[in-house]
Amino acid sequence: MSTETGQPAAISNRIIEKKQLSDDVYMMRIHAPLIAEERRPGQFVILQLDTNFGERIPLTIADGDPLAGWIMLIFQAVGKTTHRLAALNEGDAIENLLGPLGNPTHIEKFGHVVCVGGGIGVAPLHPIARGMKNAGNRVTVIVGARARALVILEEQMRSFADEVIVCTDDGSYGRKALVTGPLKELCERSPRPDMVVAIGPPIMMKFCAETTRPMGIPTVVSLNTIMVDGTGMCGGCRVTVGKQTKFVCVDGPEFDGHLVDFDSMMKRLSAYKKQEDTAHHLCHRDMQAASPGTPTP
Ligand code: FES
């Protein structure tokens, strides 16, 4: 086993805790002391399950403890590698883990910061919201999900945020609303929030940016979902920001939400949908064969 972090392979990159948070979403705490020490909110790691043939996938760090030497990854099993990762268990090791990568979030005392997370986007939002709170901001967190079973990290957010608003599309928990509903209400209050950070599906980030645009409230979005190998070489993460071409893994992953061309980004993301659906279907078929009773999505 090798490691690009220079950590001894015998103890590093080992999964020390694994939890299934919902149907396809998993949390893993991984022993990675050097990354845990260096990482800042907004940064990601690249992992590879097989040195010779494994694809490299970027995952944003959801939490970490420099003293205990672990980082937390939360991911959705959508492609072949994330399904293989989900099949690993406590005690198994990730062959290669590289990081922290990407530009950290710009954190300072802005005043009132509203952090909006949708679906799996709540994971990368978590360290940013905590960092904003530690910097002395008043922090309101809006957590959105399709249904109650898909709400993640609510308890962790409540442990430090001044206010947490949970919304579900189907009304099975919290408010029956899209995240833009409470965001609009907060933006219309006086005094207005000083900063909004939105992370989630591109369509959600687009409408969060459209909600804050008329009030001129600075809005940061994270485009991490478009990254492919995170090396700056494949070009898969190319986006248009303020009419300029940017690479999410090198120039981001965070950008001014009012300048991002979300429509072209969504078009590029849908280019991989067929392959992802095929991988998802095949992996579930394999998992069912290996353990009958696994739910089929
Ligand atoms: S993910 Fe490949 S260039 Fe950014």
Coordinates of C-alpha atoms and ligand atoms in Angstrom, one line a residue:
M1 CA 0.0 0.0 0.0
S2 CA 1.4 3.4 -0.8
T3 CA 0.4 6.9 0.3
E4 CA 0.9 10.2 -1.4
T5 CA 0.8 12.1 1.9
G6 CA 4.0 10.5 3.2
Q7 CA 2.1 8.9 6.1
P8 CA 3.1 5.4 7.2
A9 CA 0.7 3.2 5.2
A10 CA 0.3 0.8 8.2
I11 CA -1.7 3.2 10.1
S12 CA -2.8 5.9 7.7
N13 CA -5.9 6.0 5.5
R14 CA -7.6 3.4 7.6
I15 CA -11.4 3.7 8.0
I16 CA -12.0 4.1 11.7
E17 CA -15.8 4.6 11.5
K18 CA -18.4 4.0 8.8
K19 CA -22.1 4.9 8.9
Q20 CA -24.8 4.7 6.3
L21 CA -26.7 8.0 6.6
S22 CA -29.4 7.2 4.0
D23 CA -30.0 4.9 1.1
D24 CA -26.9 5.9 -0.9
V25 CA -25.1 8.3 1.4
Y26 CA -22.2 7.2 3.6
M27 CA -20.0 8.8 6.3
M28 CA -16.5 7.6 6.9
R29 CA -14.0 8.8 9.5
I30 CA -10.5 8.1 8.2
H31 CA -7.2 8.1 10.0
A32 CA -5.2 10.7 8.1
P33 CA -3.2 12.8 10.7
L34 CA -1.3 15.0 8.2
I35 CA -4.4 16.0 6.2
A36 CA -6.4 16.5 9.5
E37 CA -3.7 18.9 10.7
E38 CA -3.5 20.9 7.4
R39 CA -7.0 21.0 6.1
R40 CA -9.1 24.2 6.1
P41 CA -12.8 24.6 5.4
G42 CA -13.7 24.3 1.7
Q43 CA -10.8 21.9 0.9
F44 CA -11.0 18.4 -0.6
V45 CA -9.0 15.2 -0.9
I46 CA -8.4 12.9 -3.9
L47 CA -8.7 9.2 -3.2
Q48 CA -7.8 6.2 -5.3
L49 CA -8.8 2.7 -4.3
D50 CA -6.4 1.0 -6.6
T51 CA -2.9 2.4 -7.5
N52 CA -2.7 0.9 -10.9
F53 CA -6.2 1.0 -12.3
G54 CA -8.3 3.0 -9.9
E55 CA -9.9 6.3 -10.9
R56 CA -9.1 9.3 -8.8
I57 CA -12.1 11.0 -7.2
P58 CA -12.2 14.2 -5.3
L59 CA -14.3 14.4 -2.1
T60 CA -14.7 17.5 0.0
I61 CA -13.7 17.1 3.7
A62 CA -16.8 17.4 5.9
D63 CA -15.0 17.5 9.2
G64 CA -11.7 16.6 10.9
D65 CA -9.9 16.5 14.2
P66 CA -6.2 17.4 14.1
L67 CA -5.6 16.1 17.6
A68 CA -7.2 12.7 17.0
G69 CA -5.8 12.6 13.5
W70 CA -8.9 11.9 11.5
I71 CA -10.9 13.5 8.7
M72 CA -14.5 12.9 7.8
L73 CA -15.8 12.2 4.3
I74 CA -19.5 12.1 3.3
F75 CA -20.3 10.8 -0.1
Q76 CA -23.1 9.5 -2.2
A77 CA -22.6 6.2 -4.0
V78 CA -23.3 7.2 -7.6
G79 CA -20.5 5.9 -9.7
K80 CA -18.3 2.8 -9.7
T81 CA -15.6 4.1 -7.3
T82 CA -18.1 5.6 -4.8
H83 CA -19.9 2.2 -4.8
R84 CA -16.6 0.4 -4.2
L85 CA -15.8 2.9 -1.4
A86 CA -19.1 2.3 0.2
A87 CA -18.4 -1.4 0.2
L88 CA -15.3 -0.9 2.4
N89 CA -15.6 -1.4 6.1
E90 CA -14.1 -0.2 9.4
G91 CA -10.5 -1.4 9.5
D92 CA -10.0 -1.3 5.7
A93 CA -7.7 1.2 4.2
I94 CA -7.9 3.6 1.3
E95 CA -4.9 2.9 -0.9
N96 CA -4.1 6.5 -1.9
L97 CA -5.4 9.6 -0.2
L98 CA -4.0 13.0 -1.3
G99 CA -4.8 16.4 0.2
P100 CA -5.8 18.8 1.4
L101 CA -6.4 20.4 -2.0
G102 CA -8.2 23.4 -3.4
N103 CA -8.4 26.9 -2.1
P104 CA -9.8 27.2 1.5
T105 CA -13.0 29.2 2.0
H106 CA -12.4 32.9 2.8
I107 CA -13.5 33.2 6.4
E108 CA -13.6 36.4 8.4
K109 CA -16.0 38.2 10.6
F110 CA -18.7 39.4 8.1
G111 CA -21.6 39.8 10.6
H112 CA -24.6 37.6 9.8
V113 CA -23.7 34.6 7.5
V114 CA -26.5 32.4 6.1
C115 CA -25.2 29.0 5.1
V116 CA -27.5 27.0 2.8
G117 CA -26.9 23.3 2.1
G118 CA -28.9 21.0 -0.1
G119 CA -28.7 17.2 0.0
I120 CA -25.1 16.0 0.1
G121 CA -24.0 19.6 -0.2
V122 CA -24.6 19.9 3.6
A123 CA -21.4 17.9 4.1
P124 CA -18.9 20.5 2.6
L125 CA -21.0 23.2 4.1
H126 CA -20.5 21.9 7.6
P127 CA -16.8 23.0 8.2
I128 CA -17.5 26.3 6.5
A129 CA -20.5 27.1 8.8
R130 CA -18.4 26.1 11.8
G131 CA -15.5 28.2 10.6
M132 CA -17.8 31.2 10.1
K133 CA -19.1 30.8 13.7
N134 CA -15.6 30.4 15.1
A135 CA -14.7 33.7 13.3
G136 CA -17.3 35.5 15.4
N137 CA -20.2 35.6 12.9
R138 CA -23.9 35.0 13.7
V139 CA -24.6 31.9 11.7
T140 CA -28.0 30.8 10.3
V141 CA -27.9 27.4 8.6
I142 CA -30.6 26.2 6.2
V143 CA -30.5 22.5 5.5
G144 CA -32.6 21.2 2.6
A145 CA -33.4 17.6 1.5
R146 CA -36.0 15.8 -0.5
A147 CA -37.3 13.9 2.5
R148 CA -36.6 13.4 6.2
A149 CA -34.5 10.3 5.7
L150 CA -32.1 12.4 3.5
V151 CA -31.4 15.2 6.1
I152 CA -27.8 15.0 7.2
L153 CA -25.7 16.7 9.8
E154 CA -28.6 18.5 11.4
E155 CA -27.4 17.7 15.0
Q156 CA -23.8 18.8 14.2
M157 CA -25.1 22.1 12.8
R158 CA -27.3 22.7 15.8
S159 CA -24.3 22.2 18.1
F160 CA -22.8 25.6 17.1
A161 CA -25.1 27.5 14.8
D162 CA -27.3 30.3 16.1
E163 CA -30.3 29.1 14.1
V164 CA -31.0 26.0 12.0
I165 CA -33.9 25.8 9.6
V166 CA -34.7 22.4 8.1
C167 CA -36.7 22.2 4.9
T168 CA -37.9 19.1 3.0
D169 CA -39.5 19.0 -0.4
D170 CA -42.2 16.6 0.7
G171 CA -42.8 18.2 4.1
S172 CA -41.9 15.0 6.0
Y173 CA -39.7 17.0 8.3
G174 CA -39.2 20.7 9.1
R175 CA -40.8 23.2 6.7
K176 CA -42.3 22.0 3.5
A177 CA -40.3 24.3 1.3
L178 CA -37.3 24.7 -1.0
V179 CA -34.3 26.3 0.7
T180 CA -34.9 29.5 -1.3
G181 CA -38.1 30.1 0.7
P182 CA -36.5 30.8 4.1
L183 CA -33.5 32.3 2.4
K184 CA -35.7 34.9 0.8
E185 CA -37.4 35.7 4.1
L186 CA -34.0 36.2 5.8
C187 CA -32.8 38.4 3.0
E188 CA -35.9 40.6 3.2
R189 CA -35.5 41.1 7.0
S190 CA -33.7 44.1 8.3
P191 CA -30.8 44.0 8.9
R192 CA -30.1 41.8 5.9
P193 CA -27.5 39.0 6.1
D194 CA -24.0 40.1 5.2
M195 CA -23.0 37.0 3.4
V196 CA -24.6 33.8 2.0
V197 CA -22.8 30.5 1.3
A198 CA -24.7 28.0 -0.7
I199 CA -23.6 24.4 -1.5
G200 CA -25.8 21.8 -3.2
P201 CA -27.2 20.8 -6.6
P202 CA -26.3 23.4 -9.2
I203 CA -30.0 24.3 -9.7
M204 CA -30.3 25.0 -6.0
M205 CA -27.2 27.2 -6.0
K206 CA -28.4 29.0 -9.1
F207 CA -31.7 30.0 -7.4
C208 CA -30.0 30.9 -4.2
A209 CA -27.8 33.3 -6.2
E210 CA -30.9 34.7 -8.0
T211 CA -32.6 35.2 -4.6
T212 CA -29.7 37.3 -3.2
R213 CA -28.9 39.1 -6.4
P214 CA -31.6 41.8 -6.2
M215 CA -30.4 42.7 -2.6
G216 CA -26.7 42.6 -3.6
I217 CA -25.9 40.2 -0.8
P218 CA -22.5 38.5 -1.5
T219 CA -23.1 34.9 -2.3
V220 CA -20.4 32.2 -2.4
V221 CA -21.1 28.8 -4.1
S222 CA -19.0 25.7 -4.2
L223 CA -18.9 23.9 -7.6
N224 CA -17.2 20.8 -6.2
T225 CA -19.6 18.4 -7.9
I226 CA -18.3 19.1 -11.4
M227 CA -14.7 18.0 -10.5
V228 CA -13.6 14.8 -12.2
D229 CA -10.0 13.9 -11.2
G230 CA -9.1 17.1 -9.4
T231 CA -5.6 17.4 -11.0
G232 CA -6.1 20.5 -13.2
M233 CA -5.3 18.4 -16.2
C234 CA -8.4 16.7 -17.5
G235 CA -10.4 19.9 -18.1
G236 CA -13.6 18.2 -16.9
C237 CA -14.2 20.9 -14.3
R238 CA -14.2 23.9 -16.7
V239 CA -16.8 26.5 -15.8
T240 CA -17.5 30.0 -16.9
V241 CA -17.4 32.6 -14.2
G242 CA -17.8 36.3 -15.1
K243 CA -17.3 35.4 -18.8
Q244 CA -13.9 33.9 -17.9
T245 CA -13.0 30.2 -18.1
K246 CA -12.1 28.8 -14.7
F247 CA -11.1 25.3 -13.5
V248 CA -12.9 24.4 -10.3
C249 CA -10.1 22.2 -8.9
V250 CA -7.5 24.8 -9.4
D251 CA -9.3 28.2 -9.2
G252 CA -12.0 27.1 -6.8
P253 CA -13.9 25.2 -5.7
E254 CA -15.7 28.3 -4.5
F255 CA -16.8 31.2 -6.7
D256 CA -19.0 34.3 -6.6
G257 CA -22.5 32.8 -7.2
H258 CA -23.6 35.9 -9.0
L259 CA -21.0 35.5 -11.7
V260 CA -21.3 31.7 -12.3
D261 CA -22.9 30.5 -15.6
F262 CA -24.9 27.7 -14.0
D263 CA -26.8 26.8 -17.2
S264 CA -23.6 25.8 -19.1
M265 CA -22.3 24.0 -15.9
M266 CA -25.6 22.0 -15.7
K267 CA -25.3 21.1 -19.4
R268 CA -21.7 19.8 -18.8
L269 CA -22.8 17.8 -15.8
S270 CA -25.5 16.0 -17.6
A271 CA -22.9 14.8 -20.1
Y272 CA -21.8 12.1 -17.5
K273 CA -25.4 11.1 -16.5
K274 CA -25.7 8.1 -18.8
Q275 CA -22.4 6.6 -17.5
E276 CA -23.3 7.3 -13.9
D277 CA -26.7 5.7 -14.3
T278 CA -25.1 2.6 -15.9
A279 CA -22.5 2.4 -13.1
H280 CA -25.2 2.9 -10.4
H281 CA -27.3 0.1 -11.9
L282 CA -24.5 -2.3 -12.3
C283 CA -23.1 -1.7 -8.8
H284 CA -26.4 -2.2 -7.2
R285 CA -26.9 -5.4 -9.2
D286 CA -23.5 -6.6 -7.9
M287 CA -24.3 -5.6 -4.3
Q288 CA -27.6 -7.4 -4.5
A289 CA -25.9 -10.5 -5.8
A290 CA -23.4 -10.3 -3.0
S291 CA -26.0 -9.6 -0.3
P292 CA -29.6 -10.3 -1.3
G293 CA -32.0 -7.8 0.3
T294 CA -30.0 -4.7 -0.6
P295 CA -32.6 -2.0 -1.5
T296 CA -32.9 -1.3 -5.2
P297 CA -33.2 2.4 -6.0
Ligands
FES1 S1 -11.1 18.0 -12.3 FE1 -9.8 17.7 -13.9 S2 -9.1 19.6 -14.5 FE2 -10.2 20.0 -12.7

